[in-house]
C-alpha cells in the first residue's frame, strides 16, 4: 500500500510540473520543461515529455507566424481601403509608412520612383526617425543600394552592419543603419521604384517583412499609376485637342471658380475675322491652320495671370485675374503684333490672321459669370460693327 501511495504522489508531482511547464509558454520560455528531465523518469516518460516540448516549440512558432499573418493581412486591408478613397500620391505614401511602422521598425523609410526613360531616381517620400524629410533625387548611375536594386531587380536584405559593408555601395539618402531592406517595386516586369525600411538594430527584420514591403510597394505604385492616368485623362478632358488650349469645359470651370472666390477678373472674347472665307477658298485644312495660328498667338501672350481657351470653332477666350485696363489693352496689342509677324502660308500665299475682340470686367461690369459673358459678348458685337480687326472694352449698354 505504501508503495502505491508513493507512486501516486510521484505521478501527481510530475503532472504538476507539466502544468507549470505549460503555463510557461505564455512567457515564450521552454526552459522550465528541463525540470521534467529528472531521475524519477524512465526512458519512455523522458522521451514523451521531450516530444511534448518540441511540439510546444513548433506550436509557439506557428502562433507567432499566425499573429504576424493576421497583422499583415489587416495592414493590407487597411491600405487597400485607403487606395479606394484617394488618388493623392502623398497621402498614399504617408499611409504606407504609417501602416508599415505598425509591424516593423522604421527608423528610416522611403519610397523611390524611377522612370525607365530617366537617368534619375526620385525620392518623393522619405522619413527619418519619425520625421518626414524633403524629397530628393539621385542618379541611376550612383553607387547606391536603390540604384543597385533597380538595376538588378533583386531585393537587398542586410541583417548586420558588416553585411552592409560587404555590398560596397552607399545609401540612396540619409545615414546608414544596421538592418536594411530594399525591395524593388515591379509592375509588368519593369522596376518602377524601390521601397525601403531601415533599423538601427541588427537582425530587426525577417523574411515576412520583405513580403509585406513588396505588397505595400506594389499597391502604392499601382495606385500612383492609376492616379497619374486619371490626372492625364482629366487634363485631356479639359484640353482642346487641336490647339492644346483649355476647352469649353475648362473655361466654364475656371470662370465659375473665380467668380465663387469673388476674385476680380477680366473676360476677353476673341473671334477670328476671316475663317469662313478661308474655308470656302482654300478648304478646311487651311481653316485649321488659321485657327492654330490664332491659338499660337494667344499662347505667346506674356501678360501676367492671363489664361487662354478655345471656346468653340474660331471663338476664343482669355480669363485675366486681377486685371487693369492697361493689361486688357496689352493683350489685344500683343496678340495683334504677334499675328502680324506670323502669317500662314497656303499654296504660296501669305495670309494674315486677324480678329475682333470684346472685354468686360468683374465685378465692375457684371455680378455673375453669365452676366459677365453677356457683357463681353456685347463688347465683341460692337467691335465687329466697327469693322474687322477691332476691339472694345465694355463700358455700359451703349458703349
mmCIF file of C-alpha atoms in Angstrom:
data_model
loop_
_atom_site.group_PDB
_atom_site.id
_atom_site.type_symbol
_atom_site.label_atom_id
_atom_site.label_comp_id
_atom_site.label_asym_id
_atom_site.label_seq_id
_atom_site.Cartn_x
_atom_site.Cartn_y
_atom_site.Cartn_z
ATOM 1 C CA UNK A 1 0.000 0.000 0.000
ATOM 2 C CA UNK A 2 2.766 2.401 0.943
ATOM 3 C CA UNK A 3 4.493 1.692 -2.397
ATOM 4 C CA UNK A 4 1.302 2.512 -4.308
ATOM 5 C CA UNK A 5 0.816 5.725 -2.301
ATOM 6 C CA UNK A 6 4.384 6.861 -3.039
ATOM 7 C CA UNK A 7 3.878 6.114 -6.760
ATOM 8 C CA UNK A 8 0.646 8.157 -6.860
ATOM 9 C CA UNK A 9 2.345 11.066 -5.104
ATOM 10 C CA UNK A 10 5.196 10.955 -7.625
ATOM 11 C CA UNK A 11 2.764 10.889 -10.591
ATOM 12 C CA UNK A 12 0.814 13.871 -9.206
ATOM 13 C CA UNK A 13 4.039 15.743 -8.655
ATOM 14 C CA UNK A 14 5.087 15.096 -12.250
ATOM 15 C CA UNK A 15 1.671 16.258 -13.528
ATOM 16 C CA UNK A 16 2.060 19.435 -11.500
ATOM 17 C CA UNK A 17 5.418 20.028 -13.094
ATOM 18 C CA UNK A 18 3.866 19.527 -16.569
ATOM 19 C CA UNK A 19 1.118 22.061 -15.782
ATOM 20 C CA UNK A 20 3.715 24.575 -14.622
ATOM 21 C CA UNK A 21 5.691 23.956 -17.803
ATOM 22 C CA UNK A 22 2.620 24.518 -19.983
ATOM 23 C CA UNK A 23 1.955 27.785 -18.167
ATOM 24 C CA UNK A 24 5.493 28.894 -19.001
ATOM 25 C CA UNK A 25 4.514 29.036 -22.712
ATOM 26 C CA UNK A 26 2.755 32.326 -22.045
ATOM 27 C CA UNK A 27 6.155 33.886 -21.454
ATOM 28 C CA UNK A 28 7.654 32.149 -24.518
ATOM 29 C CA UNK A 29 10.058 30.213 -22.289
ATOM 30 C CA UNK A 30 10.645 26.480 -22.689
ATOM 31 C CA UNK A 31 13.488 26.144 -20.228
ATOM 32 C CA UNK A 32 11.123 25.075 -17.416
ATOM 33 C CA UNK A 33 10.484 21.851 -19.263
ATOM 34 C CA UNK A 34 14.012 20.860 -18.351
ATOM 35 C CA UNK A 35 12.858 20.212 -14.790
ATOM 36 C CA UNK A 36 10.893 17.261 -16.092
ATOM 37 C CA UNK A 37 14.119 15.513 -17.018
ATOM 38 C CA UNK A 38 14.890 14.063 -13.637
ATOM 39 C CA UNK A 39 15.936 10.774 -12.158
ATOM 40 C CA UNK A 40 12.353 9.784 -11.319
ATOM 41 C CA UNK A 41 11.507 9.317 -15.001
ATOM 42 C CA UNK A 42 12.107 6.276 -17.028
ATOM 43 C CA UNK A 43 13.289 6.486 -20.651
ATOM 44 C CA UNK A 44 9.780 6.355 -22.106
ATOM 45 C CA UNK A 45 8.483 9.196 -19.920
ATOM 46 C CA UNK A 46 11.504 11.334 -20.733
ATOM 47 C CA UNK A 47 11.090 10.687 -24.473
ATOM 48 C CA UNK A 48 7.390 11.512 -24.266
ATOM 49 C CA UNK A 49 7.954 14.787 -22.438
ATOM 50 C CA UNK A 50 10.763 15.838 -24.740
ATOM 51 C CA UNK A 51 8.422 15.236 -27.661
ATOM 52 C CA UNK A 52 5.843 17.462 -25.977
ATOM 53 C CA UNK A 53 8.477 20.143 -25.520
ATOM 54 C CA UNK A 54 9.434 20.042 -29.204
ATOM 55 C CA UNK A 55 5.800 20.150 -30.287
ATOM 56 C CA UNK A 56 5.130 23.094 -27.986
ATOM 57 C CA UNK A 57 8.044 24.934 -29.543
ATOM 58 C CA UNK A 58 6.598 24.302 -33.001
ATOM 59 C CA UNK A 59 3.159 25.466 -31.848
ATOM 60 C CA UNK A 60 4.678 28.613 -30.418
ATOM 61 C CA UNK A 61 6.409 29.370 -33.720
ATOM 62 C CA UNK A 62 3.186 28.750 -35.596
ATOM 63 C CA UNK A 63 1.374 31.037 -33.177
ATOM 64 C CA UNK A 64 3.924 33.780 -33.887
ATOM 65 C CA UNK A 65 3.524 33.235 -37.622
ATOM 66 C CA UNK A 66 -0.274 33.356 -37.391
ATOM 67 C CA UNK A 67 -0.127 36.509 -35.281
ATOM 68 C CA UNK A 68 2.182 38.110 -37.843
ATOM 69 C CA UNK A 69 -0.039 36.957 -40.733
ATOM 70 C CA UNK A 70 -3.101 38.428 -39.027
ATOM 71 C CA UNK A 71 -1.383 41.803 -38.589
ATOM 72 C CA UNK A 72 -0.020 41.546 -42.131
ATOM 73 C CA UNK A 73 -3.469 40.970 -43.657
ATOM 74 C CA UNK A 74 -5.042 43.707 -41.543
ATOM 75 C CA UNK A 75 -2.458 46.203 -42.800
ATOM 76 C CA UNK A 76 -3.042 45.207 -46.428
ATOM 77 C CA UNK A 77 -6.791 45.546 -45.923
ATOM 78 C CA UNK A 78 -6.413 48.993 -44.323
ATOM 79 C CA UNK A 79 -4.138 50.150 -47.114
ATOM 80 C CA UNK A 80 -6.489 48.749 -49.748
ATOM 81 C CA UNK A 81 -9.277 50.882 -48.264
ATOM 82 C CA UNK A 82 -7.043 53.954 -48.420
ATOM 83 C CA UNK A 83 -6.324 53.249 -52.095
ATOM 84 C CA UNK A 84 -10.052 53.264 -52.851
ATOM 85 C CA UNK A 85 -10.585 56.558 -51.046
ATOM 86 C CA UNK A 86 -7.884 58.786 -52.531
ATOM 87 C CA UNK A 87 -5.687 59.240 -55.587
ATOM 88 C CA UNK A 88 -3.417 61.695 -53.784
ATOM 89 C CA UNK A 89 0.118 60.280 -54.088
ATOM 90 C CA UNK A 90 1.424 61.963 -50.931
ATOM 91 C CA UNK A 91 -1.443 60.639 -48.823
ATOM 92 C CA UNK A 92 -0.905 57.124 -50.205
ATOM 93 C CA UNK A 93 2.814 57.156 -49.354
ATOM 94 C CA UNK A 94 2.245 58.601 -45.883
ATOM 95 C CA UNK A 95 -0.351 55.904 -45.188
ATOM 96 C CA UNK A 96 2.042 53.198 -46.399
ATOM 97 C CA UNK A 97 4.687 54.484 -43.955
ATOM 98 C CA UNK A 98 2.187 54.638 -41.093
ATOM 99 C CA UNK A 99 0.952 51.074 -41.633
ATOM 100 C CA UNK A 100 4.383 49.525 -42.167
ATOM 101 C CA UNK A 101 5.591 51.201 -38.983
ATOM 102 C CA UNK A 102 2.940 49.308 -37.007
ATOM 103 C CA UNK A 103 4.587 45.932 -37.529
ATOM 104 C CA UNK A 104 8.266 46.591 -38.177
ATOM 105 C CA UNK A 105 10.932 49.086 -37.109
ATOM 106 C CA UNK A 106 11.186 52.070 -39.456
ATOM 107 C CA UNK A 107 13.982 54.237 -38.085
ATOM 108 C CA UNK A 108 14.268 55.213 -41.739
ATOM 109 C CA UNK A 109 11.820 54.595 -44.573
ATOM 110 C CA UNK A 110 11.500 55.733 -48.153
ATOM 111 C CA UNK A 111 9.707 55.148 -51.422
ATOM 112 C CA UNK A 112 11.728 55.849 -54.566
ATOM 113 C CA UNK A 113 10.309 56.133 -58.089
ATOM 114 C CA UNK A 114 12.078 55.555 -61.382
ATOM 115 C CA UNK A 115 11.004 56.041 -64.993
ATOM 116 C CA UNK A 116 12.888 53.728 -67.330
ATOM 117 C CA UNK A 117 13.483 56.657 -69.714
ATOM 118 C CA UNK A 118 15.001 58.814 -66.967
ATOM 119 C CA UNK A 119 18.638 58.809 -65.767
ATOM 120 C CA UNK A 120 17.491 59.767 -62.268
ATOM 121 C CA UNK A 121 15.811 58.200 -59.245
ATOM 122 C CA UNK A 122 13.282 60.389 -57.460
ATOM 123 C CA UNK A 123 12.547 60.068 -53.727
ATOM 124 C CA UNK A 124 9.109 61.687 -53.257
ATOM 125 C CA UNK A 125 8.692 60.294 -49.731
ATOM 126 C CA UNK A 126 11.327 59.828 -47.031
ATOM 127 C CA UNK A 127 11.111 59.560 -43.255
ATOM 128 C CA UNK A 128 13.984 59.599 -40.779
ATOM 129 C CA UNK A 129 13.458 58.957 -37.065
ATOM 130 C CA UNK A 130 9.724 59.647 -37.454
ATOM 131 C CA UNK A 131 10.184 62.941 -39.315
ATOM 132 C CA UNK A 132 9.159 63.454 -42.951
ATOM 133 C CA UNK A 133 12.103 64.902 -44.881
ATOM 134 C CA UNK A 134 12.298 66.808 -48.138
ATOM 135 C CA UNK A 135 12.137 64.880 -51.437
ATOM 136 C CA UNK A 136 15.440 64.186 -53.159
ATOM 137 C CA UNK A 137 16.831 62.974 -56.483
ATOM 138 C CA UNK A 138 19.929 60.897 -57.228
ATOM 139 C CA UNK A 139 21.458 59.481 -60.384
ATOM 140 C CA UNK A 140 20.734 55.936 -61.521
ATOM 141 C CA UNK A 141 24.488 55.666 -62.079
ATOM 142 C CA UNK A 142 25.222 56.285 -58.380
ATOM 143 C CA UNK A 143 26.687 53.551 -56.196
ATOM 144 C CA UNK A 144 23.580 53.376 -54.001
ATOM 145 C CA UNK A 145 21.505 50.488 -52.746
ATOM 146 C CA UNK A 146 18.494 51.945 -54.544
ATOM 147 C CA UNK A 147 20.265 52.078 -57.894
ATOM 148 C CA UNK A 148 21.619 48.551 -57.375
ATOM 149 C CA UNK A 149 18.132 47.183 -56.657
ATOM 150 C CA UNK A 150 16.637 48.924 -59.696
ATOM 151 C CA UNK A 151 19.316 47.536 -61.989
ATOM 152 C CA UNK A 152 19.277 44.009 -60.567
ATOM 153 C CA UNK A 153 15.533 43.705 -59.865
ATOM 154 C CA UNK A 154 16.530 41.880 -56.671
ATOM 155 C CA UNK A 155 15.833 42.577 -53.002
ATOM 156 C CA UNK A 156 18.709 43.530 -50.712
ATOM 157 C CA UNK A 157 18.264 42.430 -47.089
ATOM 158 C CA UNK A 158 21.289 43.199 -44.952
ATOM 159 C CA UNK A 159 20.913 41.988 -41.350
ATOM 160 C CA UNK A 160 24.076 43.482 -39.840
ATOM 161 C CA UNK A 161 26.377 46.433 -40.341
ATOM 162 C CA UNK A 162 29.044 44.004 -41.561
ATOM 163 C CA UNK A 163 26.736 42.715 -44.290
ATOM 164 C CA UNK A 164 26.039 46.281 -45.373
ATOM 165 C CA UNK A 165 29.758 46.875 -45.799
ATOM 166 C CA UNK A 166 30.033 43.807 -47.998
ATOM 167 C CA UNK A 167 27.720 45.335 -50.612
ATOM 168 C CA UNK A 168 30.261 48.110 -51.152
ATOM 169 C CA UNK A 169 27.582 50.682 -52.015
ATOM 170 C CA UNK A 170 26.209 53.714 -50.251
ATOM 171 C CA UNK A 171 22.701 54.629 -49.216
ATOM 172 C CA UNK A 172 20.487 56.458 -51.669
ATOM 173 C CA UNK A 173 19.822 59.059 -48.992
ATOM 174 C CA UNK A 174 20.461 59.585 -45.295
ATOM 175 C CA UNK A 175 22.706 57.800 -42.829
ATOM 176 C CA UNK A 176 23.411 54.098 -42.743
ATOM 177 C CA UNK A 177 21.544 51.876 -40.269
ATOM 178 C CA UNK A 178 22.352 48.325 -39.187
ATOM 179 C CA UNK A 179 19.497 46.346 -40.752
ATOM 180 C CA UNK A 180 18.068 47.352 -44.111
ATOM 181 C CA UNK A 181 15.602 46.025 -46.655
ATOM 182 C CA UNK A 182 15.455 47.428 -50.178
ATOM 183 C CA UNK A 183 12.652 45.875 -52.232
ATOM 184 C CA UNK A 184 12.132 46.539 -55.950
ATOM 185 C CA UNK A 185 8.626 47.606 -56.975
ATOM 186 C CA UNK A 186 7.998 45.662 -60.158
ATOM 187 C CA UNK A 187 4.958 46.248 -62.365
ATOM 188 C CA UNK A 188 4.630 44.401 -65.695
ATOM 189 C CA UNK A 189 8.212 43.161 -65.317
ATOM 190 C CA UNK A 190 9.525 46.730 -65.097
ATOM 191 C CA UNK A 191 11.114 48.220 -61.986
ATOM 192 C CA UNK A 192 9.064 51.290 -61.145
ATOM 193 C CA UNK A 193 10.791 52.071 -57.878
ATOM 194 C CA UNK A 194 12.097 50.833 -54.542
ATOM 195 C CA UNK A 195 10.536 50.680 -51.080
ATOM 196 C CA UNK A 196 12.911 50.515 -48.125
ATOM 197 C CA UNK A 197 12.804 50.153 -44.343
ATOM 198 C CA UNK A 198 15.890 50.532 -42.158
ATOM 199 C CA UNK A 199 16.533 49.881 -38.474
ATOM 200 C CA UNK A 200 19.251 50.925 -36.081
ATOM 201 C CA UNK A 201 19.174 47.399 -34.580
ATOM 202 C CA UNK A 202 20.765 44.348 -36.152
ATOM 203 C CA UNK A 203 18.593 41.364 -37.170
ATOM 204 C CA UNK A 204 15.500 43.599 -36.992
ATOM 205 C CA UNK A 205 13.645 42.038 -39.927
ATOM 206 C CA UNK A 206 12.545 38.643 -41.114
ATOM 207 C CA UNK A 207 11.503 37.236 -44.484
ATOM 208 C CA UNK A 208 7.874 38.219 -43.925
ATOM 209 C CA UNK A 209 8.887 41.882 -43.698
ATOM 210 C CA UNK A 210 10.282 41.676 -47.237
ATOM 211 C CA UNK A 211 6.974 40.252 -48.445
ATOM 212 C CA UNK A 212 4.982 42.976 -46.705
ATOM 213 C CA UNK A 213 7.107 45.737 -48.217
ATOM 214 C CA UNK A 214 6.765 44.125 -51.635
ATOM 215 C CA UNK A 215 2.967 44.012 -51.425
ATOM 216 C CA UNK A 216 2.655 47.520 -49.983
ATOM 217 C CA UNK A 217 5.079 48.851 -52.605
ATOM 218 C CA UNK A 218 3.119 47.246 -55.433
ATOM 219 C CA UNK A 219 -0.147 48.649 -54.095
ATOM 220 C CA UNK A 220 1.384 52.124 -53.781
ATOM 221 C CA UNK A 221 2.758 52.000 -57.316
ATOM 222 C CA UNK A 222 -0.469 50.642 -58.805
ATOM 223 C CA UNK A 223 -2.386 53.459 -57.104
ATOM 224 C CA UNK A 224 0.124 56.060 -58.299
ATOM 225 C CA UNK A 225 -0.154 54.761 -61.870
ATOM 226 C CA UNK A 226 -3.953 54.919 -61.575
ATOM 227 C CA UNK A 227 -3.749 58.459 -60.181
ATOM 228 C CA UNK A 228 -1.429 59.562 -62.975
ATOM 229 C CA UNK A 229 -3.714 58.000 -65.598
ATOM 230 C CA UNK A 230 -6.721 59.699 -64.044
ATOM 231 C CA UNK A 231 -4.878 63.027 -63.965
ATOM 232 C CA UNK A 232 -3.860 62.615 -67.597
ATOM 233 C CA UNK A 233 -7.389 61.744 -68.692
ATOM 234 C CA UNK A 234 -8.851 64.578 -66.631
ATOM 235 C CA UNK A 235 -6.402 67.026 -68.159
ATOM 236 C CA UNK A 236 -7.270 65.745 -71.635
ATOM 237 C CA UNK A 237 -10.960 66.277 -70.886
ATOM 238 C CA UNK A 238 -10.176 69.953 -70.216
ATOM 239 C CA UNK A 239 -7.866 70.454 -73.206
ATOM 240 C CA UNK A 240 -8.737 71.313 -76.787
ATOM 241 C CA UNK A 241 -7.168 68.644 -78.969
ATOM 242 C CA UNK A 242 -6.348 70.883 -81.949
ATOM 243 C CA UNK A 243 -4.791 73.834 -80.115
ATOM 244 C CA UNK A 244 -3.807 72.411 -76.673
ATOM 245 C CA UNK A 245 -5.585 75.378 -75.060
ATOM 246 C CA UNK A 246 -8.167 74.923 -72.343
ATOM 247 C CA UNK A 247 -11.503 73.901 -73.812
ATOM 248 C CA UNK A 248 -15.137 74.916 -73.249
ATOM 249 C CA UNK A 249 -15.374 72.757 -70.104
ATOM 250 C CA UNK A 250 -12.156 74.141 -68.626
ATOM 251 C CA UNK A 251 -13.254 77.708 -69.339
ATOM 252 C CA UNK A 252 -16.571 77.362 -67.537
ATOM 253 C CA UNK A 253 -14.989 75.533 -64.600
ATOM 254 C CA UNK A 254 -12.271 78.173 -64.121
ATOM 255 C CA UNK A 255 -14.666 81.080 -64.589
ATOM 256 C CA UNK A 256 -17.187 79.741 -62.064
ATOM 257 C CA UNK A 257 -14.419 79.033 -59.522
ATOM 258 C CA UNK A 258 -13.012 82.551 -59.789
ATOM 259 C CA UNK A 259 -16.467 84.119 -59.518
ATOM 260 C CA UNK A 260 -17.230 81.946 -56.467
ATOM 261 C CA UNK A 261 -13.999 83.180 -54.872
ATOM 262 C CA UNK A 262 -15.049 86.728 -55.729
ATOM 263 C CA UNK A 263 -11.745 87.396 -57.472
ATOM 264 C CA UNK A 264 -11.599 90.435 -59.772
ATOM 265 C CA UNK A 265 -11.141 89.304 -63.374
ATOM 266 C CA UNK A 266 -11.489 90.335 -66.980
ATOM 267 C CA UNK A 267 -13.163 88.194 -69.613
ATOM 268 C CA UNK A 268 -11.795 88.767 -73.101
ATOM 269 C CA UNK A 269 -13.562 87.269 -76.117
ATOM 270 C CA UNK A 270 -11.648 86.727 -79.344
ATOM 271 C CA UNK A 271 -13.349 85.894 -82.656
ATOM 272 C CA UNK A 272 -11.428 85.370 -85.907
ATOM 273 C CA UNK A 273 -12.389 87.698 -88.741
ATOM 274 C CA UNK A 274 -11.932 85.542 -91.823
ATOM 275 C CA UNK A 275 -12.309 81.829 -91.065
ATOM 276 C CA UNK A 276 -15.365 81.278 -93.281
ATOM 277 C CA UNK A 277 -13.661 82.877 -96.252
ATOM 278 C CA UNK A 278 -10.512 80.777 -95.707
ATOM 279 C CA UNK A 279 -12.562 77.562 -95.562
ATOM 280 C CA UNK A 280 -14.549 78.480 -98.669
ATOM 281 C CA UNK A 281 -11.485 79.499 -100.686
ATOM 282 C CA UNK A 282 -8.764 77.101 -99.560
ATOM 283 C CA UNK A 283 -10.571 74.286 -97.752
ATOM 284 C CA UNK A 284 -10.950 73.229 -94.138
ATOM 285 C CA UNK A 285 -7.300 72.188 -93.803
ATOM 286 C CA UNK A 286 -6.363 75.830 -94.386
ATOM 287 C CA UNK A 287 -9.062 76.805 -91.882
ATOM 288 C CA UNK A 288 -7.438 74.558 -89.281
ATOM 289 C CA UNK A 289 -4.081 76.272 -89.878
ATOM 290 C CA UNK A 290 -5.828 79.615 -89.411
ATOM 291 C CA UNK A 291 -7.275 78.522 -86.045
ATOM 292 C CA UNK A 292 -3.934 77.082 -84.886
ATOM 293 C CA UNK A 293 -2.142 80.311 -85.819
ATOM 294 C CA UNK A 294 -4.587 82.325 -83.705
ATOM 295 C CA UNK A 295 -4.188 79.883 -80.803
ATOM 296 C CA UNK A 296 -0.379 80.008 -81.044
ATOM 297 C CA UNK A 297 -0.556 83.771 -80.909
ATOM 298 C CA UNK A 298 -2.657 83.589 -77.746
ATOM 299 C CA UNK A 299 -0.113 81.229 -76.155
ATOM 300 C CA UNK A 300 2.638 83.770 -76.781
ATOM 301 C CA UNK A 301 0.966 86.478 -74.681
ATOM 302 C CA UNK A 302 3.139 87.499 -71.731
ATOM 303 C CA UNK A 303 0.571 89.407 -69.686
ATOM 304 C CA UNK A 304 0.623 88.076 -66.069
ATOM 305 C CA UNK A 305 -2.327 85.965 -64.856
ATOM 306 C CA UNK A 306 -3.812 85.535 -68.339
ATOM 307 C CA UNK A 307 -5.091 82.082 -69.386
ATOM 308 C CA UNK A 308 -6.310 81.264 -72.905
ATOM 309 C CA UNK A 309 -9.110 78.913 -74.032
ATOM 310 C CA UNK A 310 -10.636 77.754 -77.287
ATOM 311 C CA UNK A 311 -14.342 78.140 -76.592
ATOM 312 C CA UNK A 312 -15.680 76.680 -79.840
ATOM 313 C CA UNK A 313 -14.865 76.841 -83.564
ATOM 314 C CA UNK A 314 -12.987 80.106 -84.069
ATOM 315 C CA UNK A 315 -14.169 81.634 -80.772
ATOM 316 C CA UNK A 316 -11.513 82.028 -78.073
ATOM 317 C CA UNK A 317 -11.400 83.415 -74.539
ATOM 318 C CA UNK A 318 -8.912 84.927 -72.130
ATOM 319 C CA UNK A 319 -9.508 84.993 -68.389
ATOM 320 C CA UNK A 320 -7.292 87.627 -66.787
ATOM 321 C CA UNK A 321 -7.056 87.628 -62.982
ATOM 322 C CA UNK A 322 -6.621 90.892 -61.044
ATOM 323 C CA UNK A 323 -6.906 92.917 -64.258
ATOM 324 C CA UNK A 324 -6.133 96.509 -65.079
ATOM 325 C CA UNK A 325 -7.371 98.353 -68.154
ATOM 326 C CA UNK A 326 -3.769 98.559 -69.293
ATOM 327 C CA UNK A 327 -3.320 94.771 -69.112
ATOM 328 C CA UNK A 328 -6.529 94.160 -71.056
ATOM 329 C CA UNK A 329 -5.387 96.552 -73.784
ATOM 330 C CA UNK A 330 -1.935 94.953 -73.798
ATOM 331 C CA UNK A 331 -3.451 91.540 -74.552
ATOM 332 C CA UNK A 332 -5.150 92.907 -77.656
ATOM 333 C CA UNK A 333 -1.999 94.796 -78.629
ATOM 334 C CA UNK A 334 0.424 91.870 -78.129
ATOM 335 C CA UNK A 335 -1.829 89.414 -79.933
ATOM 336 C CA UNK A 336 -2.152 91.662 -82.993
ATOM 337 C CA UNK A 337 1.596 92.252 -83.091
ATOM 338 C CA UNK A 338 2.266 88.520 -82.868
ATOM 339 C CA UNK A 339 -0.182 87.590 -85.617
ATOM 340 C CA UNK A 340 1.142 90.361 -87.892
ATOM 341 C CA UNK A 341 4.564 88.726 -87.761
ATOM 342 C CA UNK A 342 3.329 85.151 -88.296
ATOM 343 C CA UNK A 343 1.282 84.841 -91.476
ATOM 344 C CA UNK A 344 0.217 81.363 -92.565
ATOM 345 C CA UNK A 345 1.324 80.215 -95.994
ATOM 346 C CA UNK A 346 -1.290 78.485 -98.134
ATOM 347 C CA UNK A 347 -0.358 77.475 -101.666
ATOM 348 C CA UNK A 348 2.482 80.007 -101.651
ATOM 349 C CA UNK A 349 0.241 82.833 -100.424
ATOM 350 C CA UNK A 350 0.811 84.579 -97.071
ATOM 351 C CA UNK A 351 -2.467 85.032 -95.231
ATOM 352 C CA UNK A 352 -2.568 87.208 -92.132
ATOM 353 C CA UNK A 353 -4.791 86.216 -89.228
ATOM 354 C CA UNK A 354 -6.944 88.944 -87.725
ATOM 355 C CA UNK A 355 -9.564 89.003 -85.003
ATOM 356 C CA UNK A 356 -12.227 91.084 -83.312
ATOM 357 C CA UNK A 357 -12.223 91.369 -79.536
ATOM 358 C CA UNK A 358 -14.503 92.341 -76.692
ATOM 359 C CA UNK A 359 -13.824 92.542 -72.942
ATOM 360 C CA UNK A 360 -15.723 93.058 -69.702
ATOM 361 C CA UNK A 361 -14.548 93.194 -66.097
ATOM 362 C CA UNK A 362 -15.952 91.535 -62.978
ATOM 363 C CA UNK A 363 -17.355 92.930 -60.745
ATOM 364 C CA UNK A 364 -17.323 96.381 -62.416
ATOM 365 C CA UNK A 365 -19.428 95.310 -65.422
ATOM 366 C CA UNK A 366 -21.224 92.182 -64.134
ATOM 367 C CA UNK A 367 -22.210 90.384 -60.940
ATOM 368 C CA UNK A 368 -22.242 86.792 -62.217
ATOM 369 C CA UNK A 369 -20.492 84.547 -64.725
ATOM 370 C CA UNK A 370 -23.447 84.589 -67.125
ATOM 371 C CA UNK A 371 -23.767 88.352 -66.954
ATOM 372 C CA UNK A 372 -20.024 88.734 -67.496
ATOM 373 C CA UNK A 373 -20.226 86.600 -70.665
ATOM 374 C CA UNK A 374 -23.149 88.682 -71.948
ATOM 375 C CA UNK A 375 -21.360 91.978 -71.396
ATOM 376 C CA UNK A 376 -18.114 90.735 -73.004
ATOM 377 C CA UNK A 377 -20.136 89.362 -75.931
ATOM 378 C CA UNK A 378 -21.870 92.713 -76.323
ATOM 379 C CA UNK A 379 -18.472 94.430 -76.460
ATOM 380 C CA UNK A 380 -17.360 91.904 -79.114
ATOM 381 C CA UNK A 381 -20.522 92.584 -81.135
ATOM 382 C CA UNK A 382 -19.837 96.320 -81.057
ATOM 383 C CA UNK A 383 -16.212 95.815 -82.190
ATOM 384 C CA UNK A 384 -17.419 93.791 -85.194
ATOM 385 C CA UNK A 385 -19.805 96.590 -86.144
ATOM 386 C CA UNK A 386 -16.762 98.847 -86.384
ATOM 387 C CA UNK A 387 -15.185 96.543 -88.987
ATOM 388 C CA UNK A 388 -12.501 93.832 -88.859
ATOM 389 C CA UNK A 389 -9.507 93.756 -86.550
ATOM 390 C CA UNK A 390 -11.071 95.946 -83.839
ATOM 391 C CA UNK A 391 -11.619 95.563 -80.099
ATOM 392 C CA UNK A 392 -13.801 97.095 -77.415
ATOM 393 C CA UNK A 393 -13.908 97.109 -73.617
ATOM 394 C CA UNK A 394 -17.407 97.216 -72.166
ATOM 395 C CA UNK A 395 -18.315 100.495 -70.512
ATOM 396 C CA UNK A 396 -22.113 100.386 -70.427
ATOM 397 C CA UNK A 397 -25.065 99.252 -72.514
ATOM 398 C CA UNK A 398 -24.456 101.943 -75.122
ATOM 399 C CA UNK A 399 -20.658 101.550 -75.193
#
